Short mmCIF file of C-alpha atoms in Angstrom, two decimals:
data_model
loop_
_atom_site.label_atom_id
_atom_site.label_comp_id
_atom_site.label_asym_id
_atom_site.label_seq_id
_atom_site.Cartn_x
_atom_site.Cartn_y
_atom_site.Cartn_z
CA MET A 1 -128.64 68.02 35.58
CA CYS A 2 -124.99 67.10 35.99
CA ASP A 3 -124.11 65.10 39.05
CA ARG A 4 -123.17 67.56 41.73
CA VAL A 5 -120.07 66.02 43.12
CA VAL A 6 -118.23 67.44 46.07
CA ASP A 7 -115.41 65.98 48.10
CA THR A 8 -116.48 63.66 50.90
CA ILE A 9 -115.08 65.98 53.54
CA ILE A 10 -117.92 68.47 53.12
CA MET A 11 -120.53 65.82 53.81
CA GLN A 12 -119.61 65.77 57.49
CA ALA A 13 -122.66 67.10 59.29
CA ARG A 14 -120.70 68.94 61.96
CA ARG A 15 -119.31 71.37 59.40
CA LYS A 16 -121.86 74.05 58.74
CA LYS A 17 -120.09 77.20 57.59
CA ALA A 18 -117.84 77.56 54.53
CA LEU A 19 -115.72 80.55 53.54
CA VAL A 20 -115.33 80.67 49.75
CA ALA A 21 -112.79 82.71 47.80
CA MET A 22 -114.82 84.35 45.03
CA SER A 23 -113.04 85.95 42.08
CA GLY A 24 -116.10 86.75 39.99
CA GLY A 25 -115.32 83.86 37.66
CA VAL A 26 -117.35 80.78 36.77
CA ASP A 27 -115.34 78.29 38.82
CA SER A 28 -115.44 80.01 42.21
CA SER A 29 -119.09 80.97 41.66
CA VAL A 30 -120.12 77.36 41.03
CA ALA A 31 -118.03 76.23 44.01
CA ALA A 32 -120.04 78.58 46.24
CA ALA A 33 -123.34 77.44 44.75
CA LEU A 34 -122.49 73.76 45.22
CA LEU A 35 -121.58 74.25 48.86
CA GLN A 36 -124.78 76.15 49.47
CA GLU A 37 -126.75 73.34 47.84
CA GLN A 38 -125.05 70.90 50.21
CA GLY A 39 -126.48 72.81 53.14
CA PHE A 40 -123.55 74.98 54.09
CA GLU A 41 -123.90 78.53 55.29
CA VAL A 42 -121.68 80.10 52.64
CA ILE A 43 -119.68 83.29 53.12
CA GLY A 44 -117.90 84.81 50.14
CA VAL A 45 -114.65 86.72 50.20
CA PHE A 46 -113.17 88.80 47.40
CA PHE A 47 -109.47 89.66 47.47
CA HIS A 48 -108.20 93.09 46.48
CA PHE A 49 -104.67 92.58 45.19
CA TRP A 50 -101.92 95.04 44.33
CA LYS A 51 -102.29 97.13 41.20
CA GLU A 52 -99.39 98.84 39.48
CA PRO A 53 -99.91 102.61 39.83
CA GLY A 54 -100.97 104.25 36.59
CA SER A 55 -100.82 101.04 34.57
CA GLY A 56 -104.53 100.47 34.05
CA THR A 57 -106.13 97.09 34.66
CA LYS A 58 -107.16 94.31 32.33
CA GLU A 59 -110.92 94.05 32.34
CA ASN A 60 -110.89 90.34 33.07
CA ALA A 61 -108.21 90.40 35.75
CA CYS A 62 -109.15 88.57 38.92
CA CYS A 63 -109.17 91.72 41.04
CA SER A 64 -110.54 94.27 38.56
CA LEU A 65 -113.66 96.33 39.15
CA GLU A 66 -115.48 94.07 36.71
CA ALA A 67 -114.43 91.01 38.69
CA LYS A 68 -115.64 92.57 41.93
CA ARG A 69 -118.98 93.48 40.36
CA ASP A 70 -119.37 89.94 39.08
CA ALA A 71 -118.54 88.44 42.48
CA ARG A 72 -121.10 90.76 44.07
CA ALA A 73 -123.73 89.80 41.49
CA VAL A 74 -123.18 86.10 42.20
CA ALA A 75 -123.29 86.65 45.97
CA ASP A 76 -126.55 88.56 45.60
CA LYS A 77 -127.97 85.78 43.43
CA LEU A 78 -127.08 83.19 46.07
CA GLY A 79 -128.16 85.43 48.93
CA ILE A 80 -124.81 85.23 50.71
CA PRO A 81 -122.58 87.91 52.25
CA LEU A 82 -119.44 88.96 50.37
CA TYR A 83 -116.51 90.52 52.18
CA THR A 84 -113.64 92.33 50.48
CA ILE A 85 -110.19 91.82 51.95
CA ASN A 86 -107.37 94.14 50.96
CA VAL A 87 -104.22 92.04 50.62
CA ALA A 88 -102.40 94.54 48.38
CA LYS A 89 -99.49 95.08 50.77
CA VAL A 90 -98.70 91.43 51.42
CA PHE A 91 -99.30 90.65 47.73
CA LYS A 92 -96.73 93.27 46.73
CA GLN A 93 -94.22 91.98 49.28
CA SER A 94 -94.77 88.24 48.76
CA VAL A 95 -95.59 88.03 45.05
CA VAL A 96 -94.71 91.13 43.02
CA ASP A 97 -91.35 92.04 44.58
CA PRO A 98 -90.02 88.44 44.44
CA PHE A 99 -91.31 88.21 40.85
CA ILE A 100 -89.25 91.25 39.84
CA GLN A 101 -86.22 90.10 41.83
CA ALA A 102 -86.34 86.62 40.30
CA TYR A 103 -86.25 88.04 36.79
CA ALA A 104 -83.40 90.36 37.82
CA CYS A 105 -81.47 87.24 38.87
CA GLY A 106 -82.13 85.50 35.55
CA GLU A 107 -84.91 83.24 36.80
CA THR A 108 -88.41 82.60 35.44
CA PRO A 109 -90.86 82.78 38.38
CA ASN A 110 -94.44 81.58 38.70
CA PRO A 111 -96.37 84.25 40.63
CA CYS A 112 -99.59 82.20 40.78
CA VAL A 113 -97.93 79.56 42.96
CA ALA A 114 -96.46 82.27 45.19
CA CYS A 115 -99.88 83.94 45.48
CA ASN A 116 -101.67 80.75 46.49
CA ARG A 117 -98.92 79.86 48.95
CA SER A 118 -98.22 83.20 50.61
CA VAL A 119 -101.39 85.24 50.16
CA LYS A 120 -104.69 83.59 49.29
CA HIS A 121 -104.75 80.53 51.50
CA ALA A 122 -103.20 82.28 54.48
CA ALA A 123 -105.77 85.07 54.23
CA LEU A 124 -108.59 82.56 53.87
CA MET A 125 -107.51 80.68 56.98
CA ARG A 126 -107.22 83.86 59.05
CA THR A 127 -110.61 85.10 57.92
CA ALA A 128 -112.22 81.71 58.54
CA LEU A 129 -110.99 81.83 62.11
CA GLN A 130 -112.37 85.33 62.58
CA LEU A 131 -115.78 84.45 61.10
CA GLY A 132 -116.08 81.03 62.69
CA ALA A 133 -116.05 79.14 59.38
CA ASP A 134 -115.44 75.40 59.57
CA VAL A 135 -113.87 75.06 56.12
CA VAL A 136 -112.41 77.23 53.39
CA ALA A 137 -113.03 76.59 49.71
CA THR A 138 -111.81 77.73 46.31
CA GLY A 139 -112.67 76.96 42.71
CA HIS A 140 -109.45 75.04 42.07
CA TYR A 141 -109.62 71.78 40.16
CA ALA A 142 -108.01 69.56 42.78
CA ARG A 143 -109.16 66.94 45.29
CA VAL A 144 -108.72 66.34 49.00
CA GLN A 145 -109.29 63.00 50.67
CA LYS A 146 -108.42 61.38 53.98
CA ARG A 147 -106.68 58.01 53.91
CA GLY A 148 -106.20 56.61 57.39
CA ARG A 149 -104.74 59.47 59.43
CA GLU A 150 -103.32 61.29 56.42
CA TRP A 151 -104.96 64.03 54.42
CA GLN A 152 -104.07 63.74 50.75
CA LEU A 153 -104.01 66.29 47.94
CA LEU A 154 -104.81 64.76 44.55
CA ARG A 155 -104.98 65.90 40.97
CA GLY A 156 -108.32 67.18 39.74
CA GLN A 157 -110.44 64.75 37.75
CA ASP A 158 -110.31 67.04 34.70
CA LYS A 159 -106.79 66.45 33.40
CA LEU A 160 -106.81 69.59 31.28
CA LYS A 161 -107.88 71.81 34.19
CA ASP A 162 -106.02 70.13 37.05
CA GLN A 163 -104.58 72.84 39.33
CA SER A 164 -102.99 70.76 42.08
CA TYR A 165 -99.62 72.09 40.88
CA PHE A 166 -100.43 75.45 42.49
CA LEU A 167 -101.36 73.90 45.85
CA PHE A 168 -98.39 71.71 46.81
CA HIS A 169 -97.69 73.99 49.78
CA LEU A 170 -100.81 72.86 51.66
CA ASP A 171 -99.93 70.89 54.78
CA GLN A 172 -101.97 68.49 56.89
CA ARG A 173 -103.53 71.19 59.04
CA SER A 174 -104.59 73.21 55.99
CA LEU A 175 -105.96 70.25 54.06
CA ALA A 176 -108.10 69.21 57.03
CA ARG A 177 -110.03 72.47 56.65
CA THR A 178 -109.96 72.90 52.86
CA VAL A 179 -112.45 71.71 50.25
CA PHE A 180 -112.38 71.86 46.47
CA PRO A 181 -115.97 71.37 45.26
CA LEU A 182 -114.90 71.19 41.60
CA GLY A 183 -112.27 68.50 42.10
CA LYS A 184 -114.32 65.67 40.60
CA LEU A 185 -115.95 67.72 37.86
CA GLN A 186 -115.07 68.44 34.25
CA LYS A 187 -114.97 72.05 33.10
CA SER A 188 -117.93 71.38 30.79
CA GLN A 189 -119.95 70.22 33.79
CA VAL A 190 -119.04 73.37 35.70
CA ARG A 191 -120.23 75.54 32.81
CA SER A 192 -123.46 73.57 32.69
CA LEU A 193 -123.98 73.94 36.43
CA ALA A 194 -123.42 77.69 36.18
CA LYS A 195 -126.30 77.87 33.72
CA GLN A 196 -128.52 75.63 35.84
CA PHE A 197 -127.84 77.72 38.93
CA ASN A 198 -128.66 80.73 36.75
CA LEU A 199 -125.46 82.46 37.78
CA PRO A 200 -124.87 85.79 36.02
CA VAL A 201 -121.31 84.79 35.05
CA PHE A 202 -122.17 81.46 33.36
CA ASN A 203 -120.70 82.56 30.00
CA LYS A 204 -117.75 84.58 31.31
CA GLN A 205 -114.40 83.81 29.71
CA GLU A 206 -111.37 82.81 31.76
CA SER A 207 -108.42 85.10 32.38
CA GLN A 208 -105.16 83.37 31.46
CA ASP A 209 -102.59 86.08 32.09
CA ILE A 210 -100.77 87.35 35.18
CA CYS A 211 -103.36 89.37 37.07
CA PHE A 212 -101.15 92.25 38.19
CA ILE A 213 -99.62 92.93 34.76
CA ALA A 214 -101.79 95.11 32.54
CA ASP A 215 -99.81 94.61 29.33
CA SER A 216 -96.87 92.21 28.95
CA VAL A 217 -94.18 90.78 31.20
CA GLY A 218 -91.50 92.50 29.10
CA SER A 219 -93.14 95.91 29.42
CA PHE A 220 -93.70 95.40 33.15
CA LEU A 221 -90.02 94.56 33.66
CA GLU A 222 -88.96 97.59 31.64
CA ARG A 223 -90.91 99.78 34.06
CA ASN A 224 -89.59 98.09 37.18
CA LEU A 225 -86.01 97.13 36.37
CA ALA A 226 -83.04 99.08 35.05
CA LEU A 227 -82.58 97.07 31.86
CA LYS A 228 -79.40 97.32 29.82
CA SER A 229 -79.19 96.31 26.19
CA GLY A 230 -76.48 93.92 25.05
CA ASP A 231 -75.35 91.38 22.48
CA ILE A 232 -76.98 88.10 21.55
CA VAL A 233 -74.18 85.60 20.94
CA ASP A 234 -74.34 82.17 19.29
CA SER A 235 -72.41 79.02 20.25
CA LYS A 236 -69.44 80.10 18.09
CA GLY A 237 -69.16 83.46 19.81
CA LYS A 238 -70.66 85.35 16.90
CA ILE A 239 -72.93 88.31 17.60
CA VAL A 240 -76.26 87.53 15.94
CA GLY A 241 -78.45 90.25 17.43
CA ARG A 242 -79.19 92.61 20.30
CA HIS A 243 -81.35 92.24 23.38
CA ALA A 244 -83.06 95.00 25.35
CA GLY A 245 -82.17 93.48 28.73
CA LEU A 246 -81.39 90.00 30.07
CA PRO A 247 -84.34 89.76 32.48
CA GLY A 248 -87.38 88.35 30.74
CA PHE A 249 -85.53 85.69 28.77
CA THR A 250 -85.76 82.08 29.87
CA ILE A 251 -83.85 78.91 29.04
CA GLY A 252 -85.27 77.24 25.95
CA GLN A 253 -87.09 80.38 24.79
CA ARG A 254 -87.54 80.56 21.03
CA LYS A 255 -89.95 83.40 20.39
CA GLY A 256 -89.16 87.07 20.82
CA LEU A 257 -85.45 86.83 19.95
CA ASN A 258 -84.17 89.64 17.76
CA VAL A 259 -81.65 87.56 15.79
CA GLY A 260 -80.56 87.11 12.21
CA GLY A 261 -79.01 84.20 10.35
CA ARG A 262 -80.16 80.64 10.35
CA GLY A 263 -82.90 79.94 12.81
CA PRO A 264 -84.75 79.17 14.85
CA TYR A 265 -82.59 80.14 17.80
CA PHE A 266 -83.03 78.99 21.39
CA VAL A 267 -81.82 80.63 24.59
CA VAL A 268 -79.23 78.43 26.33
CA GLY A 269 -77.90 80.82 28.95
CA LYS A 270 -76.88 84.30 30.05
CA ASN A 271 -73.49 85.85 30.68
CA ALA A 272 -74.34 88.46 33.30
CA ILE A 273 -70.76 89.81 33.47
CA LYS A 274 -70.67 90.58 29.74
CA ASN A 275 -74.42 91.23 29.57
CA GLN A 276 -74.74 88.66 26.79
CA LEU A 277 -77.68 86.46 25.89
CA LEU A 278 -76.40 83.06 24.75
CA VAL A 279 -78.31 81.27 21.99
CA THR A 280 -78.02 78.27 19.70
CA ASN A 281 -79.66 77.27 16.44
CA ASN A 282 -79.17 73.60 17.32
CA GLN A 283 -82.38 72.37 18.91
CA ASN A 284 -80.44 69.35 20.21
CA ASP A 285 -77.76 71.46 21.88
CA PRO A 286 -76.73 69.59 25.07
CA ARG A 287 -77.03 72.84 27.03
CA LEU A 288 -80.80 72.55 26.57
CA LEU A 289 -80.85 69.14 28.28
CA MET A 290 -80.65 68.73 32.04
CA ALA A 291 -79.86 65.57 33.98
CA GLY A 292 -81.48 66.99 37.08
CA VAL A 293 -82.20 70.11 39.10
CA ALA A 294 -81.56 71.38 42.60
CA VAL A 295 -84.78 72.38 44.36
CA LYS A 296 -84.96 74.67 47.40
CA GLY A 297 -87.69 75.79 49.79
CA VAL A 298 -89.21 72.32 49.69
CA SER A 299 -92.43 71.58 51.57
CA TRP A 300 -94.22 68.25 51.90
CA VAL A 301 -97.96 67.59 52.02
CA GLY A 302 -97.51 64.62 54.33
CA LYS A 303 -94.75 62.31 55.50
CA VAL A 304 -92.34 61.30 52.74
CA LYS A 305 -89.33 59.04 53.22
CA LEU A 306 -86.37 60.08 51.06
CA PRO A 307 -85.01 59.14 48.63
CA VAL A 308 -88.26 58.63 46.76
CA ARG A 309 -89.15 57.96 43.14
CA ALA A 310 -91.83 60.26 41.80
CA TRP A 311 -93.23 62.05 38.79
CA VAL A 312 -92.03 65.64 38.68
CA GLU A 313 -93.81 68.52 36.95
CA THR A 314 -91.34 71.36 36.35
CA ARG A 315 -93.88 73.78 34.86
CA TYR A 316 -97.63 73.97 35.06
CA HIS A 317 -99.09 71.42 32.64
CA ASN A 318 -95.67 70.20 31.52
CA GLN A 319 -95.45 66.48 30.93
CA PRO A 320 -94.32 65.01 34.28
CA ALA A 321 -90.86 63.41 34.25
CA TYR A 322 -89.96 60.30 36.23
CA ALA A 323 -87.18 61.04 38.72
CA ILE A 324 -85.57 60.10 41.99
CA ILE A 325 -85.64 62.77 44.70
CA LYS A 326 -82.71 62.88 47.12
CA GLN A 327 -82.42 65.07 50.18
CA THR A 328 -79.52 67.54 50.17
CA GLY A 329 -80.50 69.74 53.11
CA PRO A 330 -83.31 70.46 55.61
CA ARG A 331 -85.51 71.98 52.88
CA SER A 332 -83.60 71.17 49.72
CA VAL A 333 -83.50 68.19 47.37
CA ALA A 334 -81.84 67.04 44.18
CA VAL A 335 -84.21 65.83 41.47
CA VAL A 336 -82.45 63.37 39.15
CA PHE A 337 -84.41 62.64 35.99
CA ARG A 338 -84.51 59.17 34.48
CA SER A 339 -84.22 60.84 31.06
CA PRO A 340 -82.64 64.30 30.58
CA GLN A 341 -85.25 67.05 30.47
CA ARG A 342 -85.27 69.96 28.07
CA ALA A 343 -84.92 73.58 29.20
CA VAL A 344 -85.96 73.40 32.85
CA PRO A 345 -85.87 77.04 34.03
CA ALA A 346 -84.69 78.21 37.43
CA GLY A 347 -87.42 80.01 39.35
CA GLN A 348 -90.22 77.71 38.31
CA PHE A 349 -91.68 75.23 40.79
CA ALA A 350 -91.02 71.51 40.74
CA VAL A 351 -94.01 69.60 42.08
CA PHE A 352 -93.71 65.93 43.02
CA TYR A 353 -96.47 63.40 42.37
CA SER A 354 -96.97 59.73 43.10
CA LYS A 355 -98.03 57.38 40.32
CA ASN A 356 -101.71 57.73 41.24
CA GLY A 357 -101.68 61.54 41.15
CA LYS A 358 -101.15 62.26 44.83
CA VAL A 359 -99.17 65.44 45.47
CA LEU A 360 -96.13 64.68 47.61
CA GLY A 361 -94.70 68.19 47.80
CA GLY A 362 -92.61 70.65 45.84
CA GLY A 363 -90.24 73.58 45.84
CA VAL A 364 -88.44 76.21 43.76
CA ILE A 365 -86.06 75.09 41.02
CA HIS A 366 -82.71 76.63 41.93
CA LYS A 367 -80.25 75.42 39.28
CA PRO A 368 -79.32 72.43 37.11
CA ILE A 369 -77.19 69.70 38.65
CA SER A 370 -74.21 68.18 36.88
CA LYS A 371 -74.29 64.85 35.10
CA ASN A 372 -71.58 63.61 37.46
CA TYR A 373 -73.78 64.31 40.49
CA ALA A 374 -76.81 62.81 38.79
CA ASN A 375 -74.92 59.61 38.07
CA ASN A 376 -73.83 59.13 41.69
#
């Protein structure tokens, strides 16, 4: 049997009860089983998120009827209670509405980060307090450890599955009561453990798409925004095609462009006044390269003295870029890259890491910064 590794925090004898977010997937199911094996009294919680009226639901979405049935089947197998919490209203307000608004403003948001930050963890903490749970747990591939007086959030051991990017918002108080049982495991080990625990979801496939969108982002935006078609214009001002609406396009995008002529074309910007999508067929166009970005809504996991040099991930699983982070306001920073980065989209999250994979913090990418500022 694979080594059943859990973070050292859960070995503390005084902690007896764990509240586990269960989505009906393999990861959260194994997390619950591991905690139970460690002697915890495990309580499961299933979140009911917002569903677009009349849109249908993907069968593998994390809040579908299938997912709820699977979570119930796992809870029954483990002999643990499973509560359902309706977070549809706060999910709509904190995740869906900002998602739509971000696209309307020409940004490219990441709703999964917003969900973890504003919905899931907050609901877990509230429920844990109500039920008297000592810790909360999820199936994320990330690690928590205490070094001296500081709680640290670290990358998961499985580099391909690491999900610390989605958790940069966790502060010291939250980390002190949070465990990630899968943090030191590989995905293959988790699959093996699911079989050994005889969990009914051991062979279930993962859902990779946005949970609240039943079809595509483009179709969802068409239903929720007043889109206006316009021209696609190249770097010489020539009209090379038509777009169905500016929202939904992101800087650096190559696929899905309805253009003619020599390709491939890449999105380099938007002219909202003229309703034009700006493209280039030069993959080395300087407009695709950014010396740095302004980041707002910044939160820090622990104490960080600025300026600081760090590795910055500007999209989930993007190659981290070395940069210096300078404070520009109470919750805003400038991230100046050592080497210009290609097509960093506003609306995504920039997450800051130390060399050894410790999460320092992160925030929302607001806009590029000029070369002149970056060189100061």
